């Protein structure tokens, strides 16, 4: 019939073409009929090929299926050939568009390409008969080429691409490959990538997969000469498509409702949809499932299901899928975030590990990726990461293990190791050679030759890479012919590049470790090659840091030397290993290096690395090698200094010092915010921990129980008392004026000076103190003072600074008063105060806004107050327009104070305010005090909150802002000089960069400066502002600080430099840039200048030197009585002598304050008395100031300065009292926080490491509350290491009090200390007993912790510490009474469940089950010599709990509906099932929980446990599984409920449970019964249940299992046109799918349902139940057809899919078409 039809159609077409007499309409009708016939023949052929399945089903019994199937395929081949030729004839011979209609032809070709060709070509190639497929491909290519563009669109999808791509990979003939590739190019080449609107016609996910598949095929076939041109076209088309891919407009409008999802259920579409959504978790989930499916591996063994090997076609499909994703993620820019090359390489590598023959096909794609990365024009963003990952994969065993793959790889890689290749690429390739050698040792000689050539390269980077690779080869013991390689290593030891020598030393290290070389010989050779003596530690420490690091690594590889038999003593003593001289020298060098390291000029990073290598090498040695003699250490009393001369004791003391006190160095490194430094510090701490443990174990072995019984008891070492620090002489302070006196002065003569003095007196703690005054009274008093500030405005910058600080000081007192108010009224009170201060503007003018800015500076950083700050800022910035300020200087001062407030929190608005201040400086060169004083305030506040070092963005911003402000200061400074100075300009540049040049300091020390005439006031303002910047500058760069200090000190006397002398010298002394000798010289210089100025009558120089000398005397540690007396005498003389001018007398009054304490505004921002102030000095200063202030004959300016000075002295007295009060509060708090005294609890042996550790713990616990945040972090790390070191030592039970104290005094965020404390507690629960010690304290503490509520417990021990306790259940229950065990167990289980609910963590639950499993395993071990560790009653209680409330809680909290568990529930359930397997059957049979009725709440848990329960119950195995399947199959599939979360949870629970039960059938009989049972249920319940989903997944698992391994079954043609659901079948899939959205799970089931019919037909034919199944399927399908009319639209899609599946089942089994 087929032949006659094809022959007849051919004749008709020939006649139509041959005679032109027929009318056009007649010809058109004939051609149209033939086109329709071709369309019908194509569809019929697709159905006919399915008969192969029917043949197998019908003929399987007679074993003639092969012959019958071949007949079907032969006719199918002839059929397809005829259709293709007929179609070609029409398209090539009839070209008149009025006659031919190609739409039916296009549909027929689409059926051939999509369905027929993949099936027929793959099937025919498996038979020995020669079919001419090339002719068919050629005809088909011609037909597709002749089609119109829009008619090809139906074939442009990822499914066609993957099927034709798989077909091409399975072909052997190059001609056929070219033709199939041509078909693909003809189909997909219609996408004109130059037209954006064309691309938008397609779905982005389809284009992504198509582009990747085309690139992959182009790379795979590129090595074949005949395919070169076609391969190149495919690569170009695929790459162009991937680069142009974008998100279609309709993608974002898609409905995410998975009930209405109408997507194609194909693996490619599921993956591509995830890429389209840029969902990293979904892509990662798919990758994990496919990996598990291919590898057939799982971390836990819950199921016995094993996967069969993939067929050849499936292998090709898997490879093509992986390669297409690789090309897609590299070339397409739109998906690089969701899919990374490393993920794809994992998938490809897993596939190649199972099927290594495909490696040679993978290599061209990887090489293409590498070339893309190295091509600058490619525009790829992640070049470095992708390049390295690709090179690593190219060198992996997955590729190199295959000989052909290894040949291709080496051919490419070797070309990249030659000269002329870019250094970065060449060095990267050289670095992978070691991995290549490990993957295929046959490449060693080639690799060795490349390394040998590269080690003598002129390029240092190539030498570094080659030597590092040689070190890797030595590390992995891959070197052969070591004699030749040793010469290479030795020649590199003296390389000019330190990194080369470093890796040469590392290579020697591993050669020694692998016993290729002797340690002693290597040491001797090193001394000769490096030209050093290892005993000369100072010379060793001068080596380059990299060389020193490598040497230290090598020094840790020594071993004990065996004594030869000839050298044994005649008495026949044992052959005891000895320490060789070289080994002893190495240990000594390690210890000495640690000692000398603190004196060597190494940068902090190198310091950390070197310390790490020292500790790591020391931990490699045994006590004997370290020079520790047990007998000598045992006899040492820990006190006798004469014993220190013994080398064994010296070594012991050095190791103890290195281990315990080395933690302080690690703590300093931890302060760095550099990631590399922080990781190094962590490594140092780990190595110190190992060394401490080694020493503690040595002591424990040497002393035993006497380790805790010292020969004498000593008090702990106590440092200097903190209560003695900072004390001030009461006699000296008592002479300072009281607030009452200052207040009287103000009331008697209210003027500006007395108002300033009274503002300073506001903080006094007298009877009228602020603490006893209401806030409203304080506001009233301050307002009175502000009204009087307008009387005599101050113009001198020094007094302007003092006046401004008086306003700031009063606002501090006012804020302190408001803070004492109740919380409920505090903000109301604050708003009232702000309103009052704003009201002062009517009388006080601009000073009211200065007060507001000062109040803003005083308040805390409360977020509720930031609106007030913003309001002030806006008011001040708008002041110039509103005429709020009489002078611009006052406005700029307010701006600076607001900016200082914002600086504390690194507010971005600060930069704009600095711009405003800088603009004001450029516009006004005279009135500038406010600008410079404000900038000084900003610098002070920028540096006051934290350290400025580190890479934290906030700290970087602070540093740069400070540098900018300092640059402004010094720029204005240079502008005030008589001529611009080059040194100052270079200093400005260095300040802006934050770095100092080499010769800058010398230039600053030799600078010569002179001041421009007429800028005296501005210049003093600059110096006053600069005086407050030194300490911030020291935090940035101490060398720069010294340069600035030296520059300012070189100023001429009389310029105002006396104002900066105190802070400059103090900052330099603190930073150790100046010594006390420098200060003494400065004091002598000031003394000489002062005396000369008095003699010459120079007022300006006299006042400048007098203030400098007064402020410097307080810094000196020497006896400065003479200088102090000179200052006092000079003040008295100046203030009483009429020959001195008013300016000199005014500054002399401030100098009197400076000799007593810090002058606000000049040397600090707050007044504070010096510690060493003498009574006589205070008395003299107060007396002379009182006399001057009350002397009416004096000029008003002199009396004002004296009055202000008295107010400042009163503030000093008040400040000292507040400091004392704070100290008393601190001491009281310290007494409270001191807590447990460790020495009262436990006393270690004198001089032992344990004693030092306990002392350090005691000190650290006391220090915790005293440190800043950074110091607290370092303290926590030290404490954590010390606690961890004690875990291996059995401690007395009373030590639990120390652990409890550490937990209670540590904040919740300090997880490190809490974790180490809990770990130490748990370690003491182990069965380690020391004679005379009672460990009940640890048990009691653990029990109390277990009984605490969850929130209280996590607050105490931290969230991450609970799993440590739950895992210690075996050790804890072994030591508890039987009556307590059950309650503790239940409490711990409740805590672990609370952790799931509250913190979304399953760690505690997993740890609990692991501990439970350990108890049960120990109980079932029948060791006759061992004693049972747990009572039978407790064991039975544990068993009942396991099958009782534990199972119920797991069903609730570890179910698919709980998003917390996701993938992690696999470990939980595997541990639980392991426990269940151990419990006796008799105990399980008593459980009511496991026998309870199945419901949605417990079905998942019952399904997972079904196999275990079935194996225990024997004959009831199928019944238990059948109940679960019946329950699932009876559940109705819910319709659309607006994405109700409960409906989604129900669907997820049922579908995931089906995945859990599917892998469990053990026999064909059980499988047959299951299939029939599901069909019976569907007969009753209909198709709207989950029955079809359950059937599909069970058949999918059975089909992919080892039970179906006949190639004749799995290679049927229809297998080539599946939905690729088999790539998602893995034994642990029920856990992995939990991490994916429910719509993905539904799509997967749709794919399984689509692939079900032919699989079920073949299986039923094997089982001889085809008739029964087809009959039931037909009845169910007919019932479902009747439901079409009444089915809602939202459920119609699923109904049609179900009916289609049932129809195909019937057709495959019987050949009957139902509809």
XYZ file of C-alpha atoms in Angstrom, residues 80-528:
449
model
C 10.630 7.547 4.842
C 12.817 7.491 1.752
C 9.774 7.670 -0.499
C 8.189 10.534 1.442
C 11.420 12.532 1.386
C 11.921 12.009 -2.346
C 8.320 12.876 -3.085
C 8.572 16.048 -1.003
C 11.824 16.959 -2.702
C 10.258 16.485 -6.102
C 7.402 18.846 -5.340
C 9.635 21.548 -3.814
C 12.279 21.455 -6.555
C 10.264 20.906 -9.727
C 7.089 22.822 -9.028
C 8.260 26.320 -8.278
C 5.183 28.248 -9.349
C 3.854 29.807 -6.095
C 0.352 29.801 -7.592
C 0.396 26.041 -7.777
C 2.288 24.836 -4.735
C 1.102 25.204 -1.104
C 3.925 24.256 1.259
C 2.201 24.399 4.644
C 1.232 20.695 4.666
C 4.706 19.831 3.454
C 6.239 21.820 6.296
C 4.113 19.966 8.817
C 5.159 16.662 7.325
C 8.842 17.626 7.421
C 8.397 18.746 11.003
C 7.055 15.308 11.915
C 10.002 13.686 10.155
C 12.600 15.861 11.846
C 11.044 15.869 15.308
C 9.804 12.305 15.621
C 10.673 9.980 12.744
C 14.284 10.703 11.943
C 15.670 10.382 15.507
C 13.864 7.062 15.970
C 14.552 5.470 12.607
C 18.174 6.509 12.162
C 19.224 5.333 15.609
C 17.359 2.035 15.247
C 18.632 1.179 11.790
C 22.232 1.768 12.807
C 21.970 -0.996 15.416
C 21.409 -3.679 12.743
C 24.081 -5.145 10.425
C 22.055 -4.267 7.310
C 23.371 -1.377 5.232
C 20.699 1.298 4.815
C 21.461 4.309 2.647
C 20.580 6.958 5.185
C 22.735 9.581 3.477
C 20.210 9.792 0.660
C 17.416 10.452 3.106
C 19.435 13.146 4.880
C 20.281 14.760 1.555
C 16.664 14.798 0.398
C 15.522 16.150 3.730
C 18.148 18.896 3.644
C 17.006 19.890 0.188
C 13.391 19.987 1.322
C 14.084 22.112 4.386
C 16.180 24.527 2.390
C 13.286 25.043 -0.011
C 10.788 25.870 2.740
C 9.842 29.420 3.525
C 11.142 31.110 6.646
C 7.892 31.134 8.614
C 7.326 27.470 7.806
C 10.533 26.471 9.530
C 9.621 28.197 12.783
C 7.711 25.188 14.090
C 10.965 23.199 14.051
C 13.019 25.803 15.914
C 13.027 24.486 19.471
C 15.432 22.870 21.877
C 13.824 19.441 21.590
C 14.593 19.200 17.862
C 18.119 20.409 18.525
C 18.881 17.839 21.207
C 17.393 14.975 19.204
C 19.200 15.794 15.966
C 22.352 16.514 17.941
C 22.205 13.115 19.612
C 21.612 11.529 16.206
C 24.680 13.259 14.785
C 26.866 12.136 17.683
C 25.851 8.519 17.135
C 26.729 8.544 13.433
C 30.064 7.238 12.182
C 30.045 8.226 8.517
C 31.362 11.739 7.952
C 29.047 12.290 5.010
C 26.012 11.518 7.097
C 27.300 13.756 9.897
C 27.723 16.664 7.480
C 24.230 16.141 6.119
C 22.575 15.987 9.551
C 24.494 19.071 10.628
C 23.381 20.709 7.414
C 19.785 19.920 8.315
C 20.308 21.632 11.672
C 21.950 24.648 10.055
C 19.115 24.916 7.586
C 16.529 24.837 10.378
C 18.230 27.069 12.907
C 20.052 29.251 10.410
C 16.821 31.074 9.650
C 17.353 33.052 12.865
C 19.029 36.165 11.521
C 21.015 37.339 14.497
C 21.357 40.774 12.988
C 17.655 41.433 13.547
C 16.623 41.862 17.151
C 12.931 41.430 16.388
C 13.667 38.023 14.982
C 15.134 36.772 18.221
C 12.166 38.047 20.180
C 9.962 35.665 18.172
C 11.394 32.769 20.149
C 11.573 31.791 23.781
C 14.878 32.700 25.372
C 15.290 29.289 26.952
C 14.964 27.555 23.587
C 17.519 29.832 22.006
C 19.905 29.264 24.918
C 19.813 25.498 24.486
C 19.906 25.678 20.681
C 22.935 27.942 20.716
C 24.734 25.703 23.202
C 23.966 22.546 21.207
C 25.181 24.069 17.955
C 28.430 25.201 19.571
C 28.905 21.778 21.145
C 28.404 19.876 17.913
C 30.655 22.276 16.064
C 33.427 21.631 18.566
C 32.933 17.859 18.675
C 33.154 17.467 14.899
C 35.847 20.092 14.319
C 38.768 17.576 14.444
C 37.276 15.722 11.433
C 38.627 17.250 8.198
C 35.487 16.528 6.186
C 33.356 18.262 8.830
C 35.591 21.273 9.346
C 33.564 23.749 7.299
C 30.228 22.618 8.725
C 31.629 22.652 12.257
C 32.874 26.178 11.830
C 29.461 27.341 10.630
C 27.760 25.674 13.575
C 30.112 27.264 16.091
C 29.661 30.684 14.577
C 25.876 30.376 14.476
C 25.669 29.019 18.027
C 28.015 31.624 19.490
C 26.261 34.442 17.684
C 22.916 33.224 18.944
C 24.122 32.951 22.544
C 25.671 36.408 22.515
C 22.495 38.011 21.216
C 20.111 36.178 23.465
C 17.972 38.368 25.732
C 14.846 38.252 27.803
C 11.746 38.334 25.678
C 9.121 40.888 26.654
C 6.546 38.226 27.302
C 8.829 36.337 29.710
C 8.120 38.711 32.538
C 4.381 38.527 31.905
C 4.201 34.783 32.261
C 1.881 33.411 34.861
C 3.846 31.729 37.636
C 0.781 29.779 38.719
C 1.931 26.200 38.381
C -1.631 24.896 38.222
C -2.031 26.593 34.861
C 1.487 25.827 33.666
C 1.380 24.925 30.042
C 5.065 24.458 29.409
C 6.491 21.513 27.533
C 7.411 18.745 29.958
C 10.943 18.239 28.732
C 14.205 18.251 30.674
C 15.660 20.966 28.441
C 12.679 23.203 29.012
C 12.863 22.748 32.776
C 16.544 23.633 32.907
C 16.206 26.499 30.466
C 13.233 27.935 32.387
C 15.369 28.007 35.509
C 18.067 29.840 33.611
C 15.509 32.283 32.263
C 14.411 33.123 35.822
C 18.055 33.466 36.820
C 17.263 31.209 39.793
C 20.596 29.989 41.129
C 19.079 27.593 43.694
C 16.887 25.972 41.063
C 19.773 25.526 38.634
C 21.932 24.140 41.435
C 19.131 21.772 42.412
C 18.823 20.438 38.870
C 22.577 19.998 38.660
C 22.588 18.020 41.910
C 19.788 15.729 40.766
C 21.381 15.010 37.375
C 24.731 14.360 39.048
C 23.138 11.897 41.462
C 21.296 10.263 38.613
C 24.384 9.728 36.466
C 26.794 8.844 39.267
C 24.341 6.547 41.020
C 25.846 7.640 44.321
C 24.438 9.000 47.549
C 25.864 10.049 50.876
C 23.583 7.727 52.802
C 22.194 4.311 51.900
C 18.475 4.303 52.491
C 17.431 2.528 49.289
C 18.810 -0.531 47.558
C 17.891 0.751 44.103
C 20.756 0.673 41.589
C 20.766 2.306 38.181
C 21.610 0.474 34.997
C 24.200 1.834 32.610
C 23.096 4.453 30.138
C 22.664 3.369 26.555
C 25.032 4.770 23.957
C 22.430 7.225 22.751
C 21.699 8.391 26.312
C 25.402 8.840 26.894
C 25.569 11.074 23.841
C 22.526 12.997 25.025
C 24.041 13.541 28.462
C 27.315 14.727 26.970
C 25.540 17.056 24.557
C 23.459 18.457 27.398
C 26.527 19.166 29.510
C 28.523 20.712 26.668
C 25.623 22.915 25.590
C 25.263 24.265 29.136
C 29.005 24.896 29.218
C 28.980 26.913 26.018
C 25.845 28.679 27.120
C 27.149 29.827 30.484
C 30.428 31.001 28.932
C 29.094 32.749 25.859
C 25.668 33.971 26.945
C 25.866 37.002 29.222
C 22.303 36.728 30.444
C 22.747 33.483 32.382
C 26.195 33.705 33.914
C 24.763 34.588 37.305
C 22.607 31.488 37.611
C 24.925 28.954 35.967
C 28.657 28.792 36.571
C 31.219 26.747 34.605
C 32.291 24.883 37.736
C 28.789 23.405 38.081
C 28.729 22.280 34.472
C 32.184 20.760 34.727
C 31.038 18.741 37.741
C 28.228 17.291 35.663
C 30.445 16.529 32.663
C 33.146 15.064 34.897
C 30.699 12.699 36.577
C 29.519 11.506 33.186
C 33.065 10.966 31.949
C 34.037 9.070 35.082
C 31.476 6.438 34.146
C 31.968 6.616 30.382
C 35.597 7.706 29.814
C 35.487 7.017 26.077
C 33.588 10.258 25.560
C 36.482 12.332 26.895
C 37.936 12.839 23.432
C 34.660 14.417 22.318
C 34.700 16.764 25.299
C 38.190 18.173 24.799
C 37.429 20.341 21.713
C 34.670 22.158 23.610
C 36.939 22.907 26.557
C 39.641 24.140 24.208
C 37.052 26.355 22.534
C 36.092 27.787 25.952
C 39.740 28.465 26.732
C 40.247 30.245 23.457
C 37.129 32.303 24.097
C 38.535 33.356 27.458
C 41.857 34.285 25.944
C 40.302 36.246 23.085
C 40.057 39.944 24.100
C 37.413 40.570 21.445
C 35.058 37.981 22.914
C 33.936 40.397 25.622
C 33.600 37.685 28.254
C 33.413 39.060 31.802
C 34.669 36.228 34.029
C 37.828 35.431 32.087
C 40.138 34.574 34.984
C 37.803 32.279 36.899
C 36.563 30.426 33.806
C 40.081 30.076 32.436
C 41.385 28.513 35.622
C 38.382 26.240 36.086
C 38.633 25.057 32.477
C 42.345 24.364 32.770
C 41.778 22.425 35.989
C 39.086 20.323 34.356
C 41.238 19.750 31.313
C 43.867 18.290 33.642
C 41.404 16.189 35.641
C 41.293 12.433 35.618
C 37.927 12.550 33.862
C 39.694 13.772 30.704
C 43.269 12.561 31.040
C 42.491 8.957 31.949
C 41.313 8.301 28.388
C 44.373 7.848 26.086
C 42.802 9.683 23.161
C 41.634 12.470 25.423
C 45.071 12.714 27.012
C 46.654 12.972 23.558
C 44.361 15.821 22.519
C 44.853 17.646 25.785
C 48.622 17.383 25.703
C 48.742 18.502 22.096
C 46.949 21.698 23.056
C 48.468 22.275 26.484
C 52.043 21.771 25.359
C 51.586 24.505 22.750
C 50.757 26.934 25.555
C 54.010 26.270 27.401
C 56.283 27.590 24.677
C 57.943 30.964 24.460
C 55.778 33.679 22.995
C 52.637 32.674 24.867
C 51.376 35.410 27.242
C 52.914 35.010 30.663
C 49.595 34.790 32.516
C 48.353 31.983 30.281
C 51.642 30.139 30.172
C 52.114 30.225 33.934
C 48.515 29.088 34.506
C 49.034 26.136 32.184
C 52.294 25.182 33.888
C 50.505 25.184 37.247
C 48.077 22.467 36.114
C 50.798 20.069 34.973
C 51.051 18.453 38.397
C 47.353 17.647 38.324
C 47.726 16.250 34.816
C 50.516 14.008 35.976
C 48.387 12.784 38.864
C 45.557 11.999 36.455
C 47.770 10.143 34.008
C 51.250 9.178 35.179
C 52.283 8.289 31.625
C 52.629 12.005 30.951
C 55.370 12.403 33.563
C 58.350 12.551 31.234
C 56.711 15.104 28.946
C 55.716 17.198 31.939
C 59.192 16.916 33.393
C 60.742 18.224 30.191
C 58.378 21.222 30.133
C 59.168 22.048 33.756
C 62.876 21.706 33.107
C 62.720 24.203 30.238
C 60.514 26.592 32.178
C 62.726 26.634 35.277
C 65.501 28.324 33.316
C 63.231 30.864 31.635
C 64.170 34.522 31.798
C 60.635 35.398 32.850
C 60.493 35.252 36.680
C 56.776 34.409 36.672
C 57.434 31.354 34.515
C 60.202 30.220 36.849
C 57.906 30.680 39.819
C 55.137 28.644 38.179
C 57.537 25.878 37.135
C 59.141 25.589 40.569
C 55.735 25.634 42.262
C 54.559 22.849 39.957
C 57.678 20.858 40.768
C 56.823 21.300 44.451
C 53.328 19.983 43.758
C 54.746 16.935 42.009
C 56.922 16.291 45.032
C 53.965 16.810 47.341
C 51.880 14.158 45.586
C 54.891 11.839 45.270
C 54.794 11.865 41.471
C 58.491 12.449 40.842
C 60.681 9.826 39.260
C 64.403 10.056 38.544
C 64.883 12.256 41.596
C 68.642 12.471 41.026
C 68.175 14.640 37.936
C 65.506 16.810 39.519
C 67.608 17.502 42.617
C 70.015 19.478 40.467
C 67.152 21.677 39.229
C 66.009 22.337 42.778
C 69.493 23.188 44.019
C 70.061 25.613 41.157
C 66.866 27.468 42.047
C 67.823 27.948 45.708
C 69.942 30.926 44.738
C 67.494 32.393 42.231
C 67.215 36.167 42.210
C 63.446 35.844 42.605
C 62.615 34.966 46.252
C 59.418 33.155 45.289
C 61.421 30.708 43.163
C 63.702 29.883 46.077
C 60.651 29.540 48.297
C 59.056 26.875 46.117
C 62.416 25.128 45.735
C 62.518 24.799 49.518
C 58.929 23.560 49.506
C 59.898 20.929 46.943
C 62.735 19.810 49.199
C 60.293 19.607 52.073
C 58.021 17.160 50.272
C 60.949 15.148 48.976
C 61.988 14.679 52.592
C 58.432 13.869 53.668
C 58.127 11.209 50.961
C 61.517 9.792 52.019
C 63.155 10.571 48.704
C 65.839 12.578 50.523
C 67.340 12.493 54.009
C 66.610 15.456 56.237
C 70.138 15.690 57.606
C 71.668 15.724 54.132
C 69.261 18.399 52.957
C 70.111 20.616 55.930
C 73.835 20.339 55.280
C 73.385 21.133 51.592
C 71.168 24.091 52.396
C 73.775 25.647 54.607
C 76.242 25.495 51.751
